[in-house]
mmCIF file of C-alpha atoms and ligand atoms in Angstrom:
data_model
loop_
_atom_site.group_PDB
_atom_site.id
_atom_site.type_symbol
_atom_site.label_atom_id
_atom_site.label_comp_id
_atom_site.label_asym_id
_atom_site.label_seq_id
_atom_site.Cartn_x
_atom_site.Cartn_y
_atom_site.Cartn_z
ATOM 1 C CA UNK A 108 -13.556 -0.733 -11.996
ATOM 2 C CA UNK A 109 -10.985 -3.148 -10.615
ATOM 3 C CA UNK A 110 -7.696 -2.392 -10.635
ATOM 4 C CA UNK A 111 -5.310 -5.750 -10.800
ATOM 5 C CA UNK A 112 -1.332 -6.531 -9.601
ATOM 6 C CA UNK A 113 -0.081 -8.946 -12.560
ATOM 7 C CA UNK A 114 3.435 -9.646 -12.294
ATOM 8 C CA UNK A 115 3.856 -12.843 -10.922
ATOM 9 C CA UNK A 116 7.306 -12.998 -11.508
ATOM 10 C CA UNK A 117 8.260 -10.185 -9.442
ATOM 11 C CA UNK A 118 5.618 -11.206 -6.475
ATOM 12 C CA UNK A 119 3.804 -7.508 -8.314
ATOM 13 C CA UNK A 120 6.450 -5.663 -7.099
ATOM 14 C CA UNK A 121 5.317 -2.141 -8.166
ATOM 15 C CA UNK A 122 7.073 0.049 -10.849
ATOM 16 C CA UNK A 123 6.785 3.869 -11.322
ATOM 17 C CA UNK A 124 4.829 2.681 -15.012
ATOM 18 C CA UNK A 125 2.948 0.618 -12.698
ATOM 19 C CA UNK A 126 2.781 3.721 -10.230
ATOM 20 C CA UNK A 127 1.444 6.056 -13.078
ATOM 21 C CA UNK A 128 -1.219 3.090 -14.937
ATOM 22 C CA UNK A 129 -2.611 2.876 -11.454
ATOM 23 C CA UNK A 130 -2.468 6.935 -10.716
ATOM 24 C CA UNK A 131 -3.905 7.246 -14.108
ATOM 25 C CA UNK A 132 -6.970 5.089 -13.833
ATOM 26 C CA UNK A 133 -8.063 6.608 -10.449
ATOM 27 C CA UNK A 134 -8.462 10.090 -12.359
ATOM 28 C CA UNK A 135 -10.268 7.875 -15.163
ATOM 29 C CA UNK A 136 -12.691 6.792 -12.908
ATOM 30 C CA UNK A 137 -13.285 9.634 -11.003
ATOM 31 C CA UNK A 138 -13.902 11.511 -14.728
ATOM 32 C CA UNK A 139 -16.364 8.361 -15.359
ATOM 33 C CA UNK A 140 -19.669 8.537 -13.995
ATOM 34 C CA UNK A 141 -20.065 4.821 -14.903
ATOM 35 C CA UNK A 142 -17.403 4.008 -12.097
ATOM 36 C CA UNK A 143 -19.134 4.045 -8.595
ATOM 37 C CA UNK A 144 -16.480 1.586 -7.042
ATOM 38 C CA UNK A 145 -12.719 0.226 -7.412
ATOM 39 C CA UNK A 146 -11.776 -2.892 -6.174
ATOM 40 C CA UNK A 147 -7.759 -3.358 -5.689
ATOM 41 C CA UNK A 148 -6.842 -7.201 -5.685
ATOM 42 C CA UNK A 149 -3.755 -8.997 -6.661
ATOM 43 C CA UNK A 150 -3.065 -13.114 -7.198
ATOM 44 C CA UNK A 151 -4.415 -15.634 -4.823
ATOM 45 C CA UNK A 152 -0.434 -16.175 -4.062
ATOM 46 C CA UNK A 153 0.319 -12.591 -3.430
ATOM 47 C CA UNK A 154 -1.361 -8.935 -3.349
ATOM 48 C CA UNK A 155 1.888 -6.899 -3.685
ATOM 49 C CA UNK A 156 5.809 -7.297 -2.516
ATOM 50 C CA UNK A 157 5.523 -3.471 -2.306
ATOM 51 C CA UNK A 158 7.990 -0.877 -4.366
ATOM 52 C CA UNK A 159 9.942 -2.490 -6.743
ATOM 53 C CA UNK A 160 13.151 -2.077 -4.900
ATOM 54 C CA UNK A 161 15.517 -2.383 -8.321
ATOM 55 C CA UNK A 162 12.997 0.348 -10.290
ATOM 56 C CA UNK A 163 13.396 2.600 -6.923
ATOM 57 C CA UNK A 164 17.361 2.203 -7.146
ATOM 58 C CA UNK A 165 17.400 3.307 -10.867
ATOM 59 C CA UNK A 166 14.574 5.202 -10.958
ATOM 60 C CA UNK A 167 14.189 7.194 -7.194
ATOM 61 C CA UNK A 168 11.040 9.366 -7.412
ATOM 62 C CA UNK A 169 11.798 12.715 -7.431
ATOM 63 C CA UNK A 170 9.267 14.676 -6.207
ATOM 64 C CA UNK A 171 5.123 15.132 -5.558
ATOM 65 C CA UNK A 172 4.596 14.796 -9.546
ATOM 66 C CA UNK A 173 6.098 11.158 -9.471
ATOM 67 C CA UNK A 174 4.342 8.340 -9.939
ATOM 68 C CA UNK A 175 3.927 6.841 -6.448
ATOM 69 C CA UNK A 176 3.344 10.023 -4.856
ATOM 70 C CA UNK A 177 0.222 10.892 -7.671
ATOM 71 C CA UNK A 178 -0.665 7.474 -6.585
ATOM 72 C CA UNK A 179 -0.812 8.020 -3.198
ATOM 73 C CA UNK A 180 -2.269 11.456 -3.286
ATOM 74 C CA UNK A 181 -4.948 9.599 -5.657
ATOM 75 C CA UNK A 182 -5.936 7.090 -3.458
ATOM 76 C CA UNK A 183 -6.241 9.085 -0.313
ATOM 77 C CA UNK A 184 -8.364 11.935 -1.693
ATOM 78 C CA UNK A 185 -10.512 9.070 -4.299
ATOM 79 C CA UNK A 186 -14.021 10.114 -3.481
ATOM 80 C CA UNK A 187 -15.738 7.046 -4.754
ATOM 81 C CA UNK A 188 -15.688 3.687 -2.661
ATOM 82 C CA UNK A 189 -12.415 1.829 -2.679
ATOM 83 C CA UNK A 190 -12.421 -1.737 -1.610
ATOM 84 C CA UNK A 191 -9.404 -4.042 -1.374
ATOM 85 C CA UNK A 192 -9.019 -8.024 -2.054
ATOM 86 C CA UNK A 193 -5.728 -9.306 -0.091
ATOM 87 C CA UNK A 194 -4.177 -12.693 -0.626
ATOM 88 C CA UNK A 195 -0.550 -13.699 0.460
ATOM 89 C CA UNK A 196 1.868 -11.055 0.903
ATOM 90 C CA UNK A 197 1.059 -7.519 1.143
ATOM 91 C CA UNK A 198 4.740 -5.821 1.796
ATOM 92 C CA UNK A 199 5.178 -1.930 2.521
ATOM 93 C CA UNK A 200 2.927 0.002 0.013
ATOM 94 C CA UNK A 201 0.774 -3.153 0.040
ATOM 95 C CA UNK A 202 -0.165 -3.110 3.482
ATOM 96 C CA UNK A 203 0.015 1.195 3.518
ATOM 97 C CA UNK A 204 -2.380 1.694 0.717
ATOM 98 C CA UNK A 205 -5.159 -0.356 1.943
ATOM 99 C CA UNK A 206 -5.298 2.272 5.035
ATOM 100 C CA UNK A 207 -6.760 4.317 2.559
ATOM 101 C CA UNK A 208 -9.056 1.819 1.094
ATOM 102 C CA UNK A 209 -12.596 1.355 2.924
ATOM 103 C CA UNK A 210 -13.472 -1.898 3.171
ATOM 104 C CA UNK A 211 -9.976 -4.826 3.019
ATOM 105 C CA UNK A 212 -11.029 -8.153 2.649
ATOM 106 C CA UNK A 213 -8.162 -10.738 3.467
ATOM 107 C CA UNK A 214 -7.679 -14.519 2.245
ATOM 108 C CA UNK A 215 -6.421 -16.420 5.257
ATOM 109 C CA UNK A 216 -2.597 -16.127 3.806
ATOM 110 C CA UNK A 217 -2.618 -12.508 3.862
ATOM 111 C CA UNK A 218 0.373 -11.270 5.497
ATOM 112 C CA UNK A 219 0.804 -7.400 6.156
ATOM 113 C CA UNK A 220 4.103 -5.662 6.671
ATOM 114 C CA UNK A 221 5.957 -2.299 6.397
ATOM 115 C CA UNK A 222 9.501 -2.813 6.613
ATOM 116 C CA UNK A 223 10.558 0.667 5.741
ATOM 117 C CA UNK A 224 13.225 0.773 8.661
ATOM 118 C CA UNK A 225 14.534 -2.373 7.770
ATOM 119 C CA UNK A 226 15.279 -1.053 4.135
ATOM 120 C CA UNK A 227 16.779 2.186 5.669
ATOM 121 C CA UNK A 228 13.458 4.157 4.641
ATOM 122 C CA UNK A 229 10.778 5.689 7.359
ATOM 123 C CA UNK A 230 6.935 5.607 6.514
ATOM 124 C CA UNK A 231 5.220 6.807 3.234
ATOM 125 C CA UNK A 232 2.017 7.131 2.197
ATOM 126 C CA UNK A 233 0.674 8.628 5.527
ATOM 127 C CA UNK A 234 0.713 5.560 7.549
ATOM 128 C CA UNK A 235 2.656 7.028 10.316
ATOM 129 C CA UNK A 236 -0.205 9.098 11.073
ATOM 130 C CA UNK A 237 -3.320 6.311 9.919
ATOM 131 C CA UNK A 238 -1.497 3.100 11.461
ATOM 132 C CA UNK A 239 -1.346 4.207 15.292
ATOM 133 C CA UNK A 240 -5.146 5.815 14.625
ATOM 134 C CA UNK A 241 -6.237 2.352 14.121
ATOM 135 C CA UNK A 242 -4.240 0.115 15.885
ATOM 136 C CA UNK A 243 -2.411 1.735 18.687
ATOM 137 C CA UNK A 244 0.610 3.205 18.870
ATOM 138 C CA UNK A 245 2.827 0.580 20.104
ATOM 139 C CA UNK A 246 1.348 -1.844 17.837
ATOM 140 C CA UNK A 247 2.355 0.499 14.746
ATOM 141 C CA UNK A 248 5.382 1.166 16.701
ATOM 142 C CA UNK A 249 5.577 -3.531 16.092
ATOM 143 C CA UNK A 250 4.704 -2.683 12.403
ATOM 144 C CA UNK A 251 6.745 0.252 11.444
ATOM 145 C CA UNK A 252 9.761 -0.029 13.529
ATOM 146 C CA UNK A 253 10.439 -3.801 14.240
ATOM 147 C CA UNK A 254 8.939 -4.525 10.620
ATOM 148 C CA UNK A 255 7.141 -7.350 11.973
ATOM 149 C CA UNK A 256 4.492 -9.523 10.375
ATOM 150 C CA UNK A 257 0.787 -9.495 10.589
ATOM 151 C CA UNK A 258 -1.467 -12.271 9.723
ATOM 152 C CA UNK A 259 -4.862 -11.895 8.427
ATOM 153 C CA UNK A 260 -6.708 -12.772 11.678
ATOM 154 C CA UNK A 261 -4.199 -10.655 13.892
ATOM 155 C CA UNK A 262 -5.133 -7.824 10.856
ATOM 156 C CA UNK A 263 -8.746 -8.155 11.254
ATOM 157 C CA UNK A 264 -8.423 -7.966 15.299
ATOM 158 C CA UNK A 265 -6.565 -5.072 14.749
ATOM 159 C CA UNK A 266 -9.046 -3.136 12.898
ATOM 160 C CA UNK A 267 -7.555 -2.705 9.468
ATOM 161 C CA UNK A 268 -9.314 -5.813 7.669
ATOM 162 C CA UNK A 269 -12.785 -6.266 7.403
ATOM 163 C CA UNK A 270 -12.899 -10.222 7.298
ATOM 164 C CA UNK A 271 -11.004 -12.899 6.535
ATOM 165 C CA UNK A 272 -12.037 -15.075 4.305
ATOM 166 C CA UNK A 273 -10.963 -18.260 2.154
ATOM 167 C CA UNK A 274 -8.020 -17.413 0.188
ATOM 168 C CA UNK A 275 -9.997 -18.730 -3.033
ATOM 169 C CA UNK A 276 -13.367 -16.501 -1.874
ATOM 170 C CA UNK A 277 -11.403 -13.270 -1.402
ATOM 171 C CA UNK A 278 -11.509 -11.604 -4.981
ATOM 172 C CA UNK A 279 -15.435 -12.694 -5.334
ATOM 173 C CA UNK A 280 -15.981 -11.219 -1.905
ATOM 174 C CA UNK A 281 -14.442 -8.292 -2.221
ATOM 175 C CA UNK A 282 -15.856 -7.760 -5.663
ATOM 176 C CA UNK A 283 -19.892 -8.282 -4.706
ATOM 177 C CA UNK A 284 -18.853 -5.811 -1.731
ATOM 178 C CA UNK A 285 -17.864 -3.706 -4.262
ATOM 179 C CA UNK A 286 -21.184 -4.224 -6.442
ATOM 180 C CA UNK A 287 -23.397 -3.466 -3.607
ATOM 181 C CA UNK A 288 -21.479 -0.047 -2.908
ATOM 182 C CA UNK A 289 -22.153 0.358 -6.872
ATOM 183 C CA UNK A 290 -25.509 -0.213 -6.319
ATOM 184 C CA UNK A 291 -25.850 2.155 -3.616
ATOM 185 C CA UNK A 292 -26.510 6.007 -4.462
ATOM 186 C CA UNK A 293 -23.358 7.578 -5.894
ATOM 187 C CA UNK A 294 -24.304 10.922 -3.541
ATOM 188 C CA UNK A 295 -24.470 8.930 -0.655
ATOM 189 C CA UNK A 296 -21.419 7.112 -1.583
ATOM 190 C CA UNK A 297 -19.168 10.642 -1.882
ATOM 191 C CA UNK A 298 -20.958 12.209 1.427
ATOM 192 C CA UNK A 299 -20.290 9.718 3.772
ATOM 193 C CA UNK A 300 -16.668 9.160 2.368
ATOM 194 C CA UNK A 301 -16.024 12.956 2.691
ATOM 195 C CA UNK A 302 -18.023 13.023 6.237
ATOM 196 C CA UNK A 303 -15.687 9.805 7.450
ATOM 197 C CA UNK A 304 -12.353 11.196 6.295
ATOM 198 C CA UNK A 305 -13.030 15.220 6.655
ATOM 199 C CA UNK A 306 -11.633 15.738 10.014
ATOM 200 C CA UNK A 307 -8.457 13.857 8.838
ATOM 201 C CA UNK A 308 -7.794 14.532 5.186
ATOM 202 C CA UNK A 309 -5.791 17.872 5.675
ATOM 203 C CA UNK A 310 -3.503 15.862 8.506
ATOM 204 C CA UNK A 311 -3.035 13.124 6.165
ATOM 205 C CA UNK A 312 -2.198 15.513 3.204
ATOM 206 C CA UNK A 313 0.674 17.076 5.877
ATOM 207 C CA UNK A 314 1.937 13.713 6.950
ATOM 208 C CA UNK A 315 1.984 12.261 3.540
ATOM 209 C CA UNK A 316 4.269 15.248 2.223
ATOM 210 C CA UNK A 317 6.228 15.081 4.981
ATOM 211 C CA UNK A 318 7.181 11.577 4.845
ATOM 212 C CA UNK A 319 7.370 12.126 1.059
ATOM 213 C CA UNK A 320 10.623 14.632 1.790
ATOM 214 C CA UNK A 321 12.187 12.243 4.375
ATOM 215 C CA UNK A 322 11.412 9.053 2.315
ATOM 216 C CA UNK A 323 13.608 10.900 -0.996
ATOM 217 C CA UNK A 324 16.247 11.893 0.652
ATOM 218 C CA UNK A 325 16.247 8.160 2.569
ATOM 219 C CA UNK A 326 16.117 6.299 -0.433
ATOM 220 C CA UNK A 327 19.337 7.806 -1.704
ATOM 221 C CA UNK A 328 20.930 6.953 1.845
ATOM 222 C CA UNK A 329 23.915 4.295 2.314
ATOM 223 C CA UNK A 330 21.786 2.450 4.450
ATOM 224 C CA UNK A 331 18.761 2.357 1.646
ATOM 225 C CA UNK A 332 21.177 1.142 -0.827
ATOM 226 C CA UNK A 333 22.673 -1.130 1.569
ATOM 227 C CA UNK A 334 19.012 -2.948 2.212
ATOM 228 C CA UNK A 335 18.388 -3.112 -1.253
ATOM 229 C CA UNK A 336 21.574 -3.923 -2.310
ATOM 230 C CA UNK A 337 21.792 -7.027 0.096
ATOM 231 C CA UNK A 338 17.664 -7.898 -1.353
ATOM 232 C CA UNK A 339 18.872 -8.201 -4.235
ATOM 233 C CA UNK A 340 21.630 -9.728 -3.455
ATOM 234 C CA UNK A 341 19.654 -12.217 -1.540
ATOM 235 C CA UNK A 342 22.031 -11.977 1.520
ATOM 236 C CA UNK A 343 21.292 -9.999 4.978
ATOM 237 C CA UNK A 344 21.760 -6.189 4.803
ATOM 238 C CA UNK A 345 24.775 -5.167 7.453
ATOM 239 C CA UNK A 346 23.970 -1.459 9.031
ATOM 240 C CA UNK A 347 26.703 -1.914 11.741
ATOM 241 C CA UNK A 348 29.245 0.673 9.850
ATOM 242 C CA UNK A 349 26.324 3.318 10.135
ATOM 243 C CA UNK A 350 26.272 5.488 12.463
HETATM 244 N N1 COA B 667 11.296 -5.501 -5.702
HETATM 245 C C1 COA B 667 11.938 -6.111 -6.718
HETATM 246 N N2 COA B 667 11.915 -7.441 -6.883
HETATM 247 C C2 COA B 667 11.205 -8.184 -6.013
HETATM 248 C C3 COA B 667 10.516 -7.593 -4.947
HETATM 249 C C4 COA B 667 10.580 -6.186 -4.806
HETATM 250 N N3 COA B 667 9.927 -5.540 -3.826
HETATM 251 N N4 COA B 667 9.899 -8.565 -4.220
HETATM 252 C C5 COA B 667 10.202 -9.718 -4.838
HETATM 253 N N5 COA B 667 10.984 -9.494 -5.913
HETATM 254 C C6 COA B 667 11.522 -10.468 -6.855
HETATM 255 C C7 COA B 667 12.672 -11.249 -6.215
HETATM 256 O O1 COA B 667 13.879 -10.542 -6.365
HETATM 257 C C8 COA B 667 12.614 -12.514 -7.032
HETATM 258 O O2 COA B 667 13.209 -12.266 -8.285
HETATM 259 P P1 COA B 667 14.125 -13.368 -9.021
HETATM 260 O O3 COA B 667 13.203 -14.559 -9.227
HETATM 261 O O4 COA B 667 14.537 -12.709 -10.291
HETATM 262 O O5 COA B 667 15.249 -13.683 -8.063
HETATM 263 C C9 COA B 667 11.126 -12.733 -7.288
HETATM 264 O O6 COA B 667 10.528 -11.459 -7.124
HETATM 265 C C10 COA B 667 10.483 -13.682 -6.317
HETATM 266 O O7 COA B 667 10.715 -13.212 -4.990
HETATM 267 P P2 COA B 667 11.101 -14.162 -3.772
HETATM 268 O O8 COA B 667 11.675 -13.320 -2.690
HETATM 269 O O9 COA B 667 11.928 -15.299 -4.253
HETATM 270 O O10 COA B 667 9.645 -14.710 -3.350
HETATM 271 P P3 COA B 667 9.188 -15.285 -1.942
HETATM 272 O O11 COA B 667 7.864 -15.937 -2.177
HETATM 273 O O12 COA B 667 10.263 -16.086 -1.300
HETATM 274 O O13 COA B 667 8.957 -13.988 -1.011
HETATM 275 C C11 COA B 667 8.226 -11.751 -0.541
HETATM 276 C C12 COA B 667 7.958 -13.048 -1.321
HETATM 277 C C13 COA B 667 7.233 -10.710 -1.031
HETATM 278 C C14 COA B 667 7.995 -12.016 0.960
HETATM 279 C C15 COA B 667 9.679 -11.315 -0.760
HETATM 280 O O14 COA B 667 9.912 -11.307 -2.149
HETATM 281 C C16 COA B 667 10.014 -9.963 -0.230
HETATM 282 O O15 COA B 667 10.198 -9.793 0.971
HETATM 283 N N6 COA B 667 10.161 -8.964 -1.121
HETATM 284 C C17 COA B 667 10.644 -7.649 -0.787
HETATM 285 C C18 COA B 667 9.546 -6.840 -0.142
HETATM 286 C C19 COA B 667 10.008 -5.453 0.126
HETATM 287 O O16 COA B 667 10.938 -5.198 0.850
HETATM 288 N N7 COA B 667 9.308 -4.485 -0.492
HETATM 289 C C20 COA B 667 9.607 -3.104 -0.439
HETATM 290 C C21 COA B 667 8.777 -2.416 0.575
HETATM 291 S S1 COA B 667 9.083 -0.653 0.555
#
């Protein structure tokens, strides 16, 4: 099954429809014995600008039954192969979901960042636990509290991309990566993901609903609405009257 970003226009910002479609389909493929893989890609131009930070100001999620969080809940406990093809910018959930995907394959204009702190928010979708496992914890500390950048090479080196590829290979890389996991038997498939992840999953079930309570209760913050605010507002957010 692949599952595609397709809203140009917005860079595939992510709605909570977009949220559920996507929540929806990982239960429809774990039902479908047919489905032995899921590729995630976007665009060449761009995997995902993250939330959709106008659709999270009108519509905040409000609890474990919302969209994102079935999504997120979805993706970390999927028990089939989940592979992800990453072109251009990959921006807070964009970057945080693939930690939960097992094999990323970048185009050499992926760009990776979680500015959660910069729109007022903290971490979601466990990475506050997964990040510093993989990289380090000052370069998660680079990620998730200065916001900054990562390029695909500088993702790779890091250890949460595979390869990096040509930007116009990516999708077609990903995807016969994701036919020869197909191929492979199913059983094996679910063991070794289970085996891999056991010793973590209940942690990352913890963390995830613990940053899930923060995150709510962030997003309806003066400082969240001052972020998105000034986004959408296309000027610079000003924090200096918080305290
Ligand atoms: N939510 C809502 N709208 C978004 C969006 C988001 N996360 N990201 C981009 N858009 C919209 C822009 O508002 C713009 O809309 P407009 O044409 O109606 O003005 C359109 O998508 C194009 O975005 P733009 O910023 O002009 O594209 P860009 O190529 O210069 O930059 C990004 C691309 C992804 C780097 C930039 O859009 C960005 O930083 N987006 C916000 C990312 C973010 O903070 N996500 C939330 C993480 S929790």
């Amino acid at each position: 099954m692949q599952i595609a970003f397709d809203r140009p226009d917005k860079k595939n910002a992510i709605t909570a429809d977009m949220y559920a479609a996507m929540a929806d389909a990982l239960v429809q493929a774990t039902a479908d014995t047919a489905v032995r893989s899921v590729l995630f890609h976007g665009s060449e131009q761009v995997f995902t600008a993250g939330n959709d930070l106008q659709d999270f100001l009108a519509n905040p999620p409000q609890g474990e039954a919302s969209p994102v969080f079935r999504f997120l809940h979805g993706i970390s406990r999927f028990a089939k192969p989940l592979v992800a093809a990453v072109n251009g910018p990959a921006v807070g959930v964009g970057t945080t979901m693939l930690l939960h995907c097992d094999l990323v394959y970048a185009g050499e204009s992926a760009r990776f960042s979680t500015p959660f702190a910069q729109l007022g928010l903290c971490p979601e979708a466990a990475s506050s636990l997964l990040l510093p496992g993989i990289v380090g914890l000052q370069r998660a500390a680079q990620m998730l509290l200065l916001g900054e950048m990562v390029g695909a090479r500088q993702a790779c080196e890091m250890g949460f991309v595979n390869a990096v590829v040509a930007d116009g290979d990516t999708i077609s890389h990903a995807l016969s990566k994701a036919r020869i996991l197909a191929s492979l038997p199913a059983s094996s498939m679910r063991a070794t993901k289970q085996l891999l992840r056991a010793g973590q999953q209940q942690a990352i079930d913890a963390q995830m609903t613990a940053e899930g309570q923060l995150f709510r209760q962030m997003l309806s913050s003066p400082e969240a609405r001052e972020a998105f605010t000034a986004f959408l507002e296309k000027r610079k957010p000003d924090f200096s009257r918080f305290s």
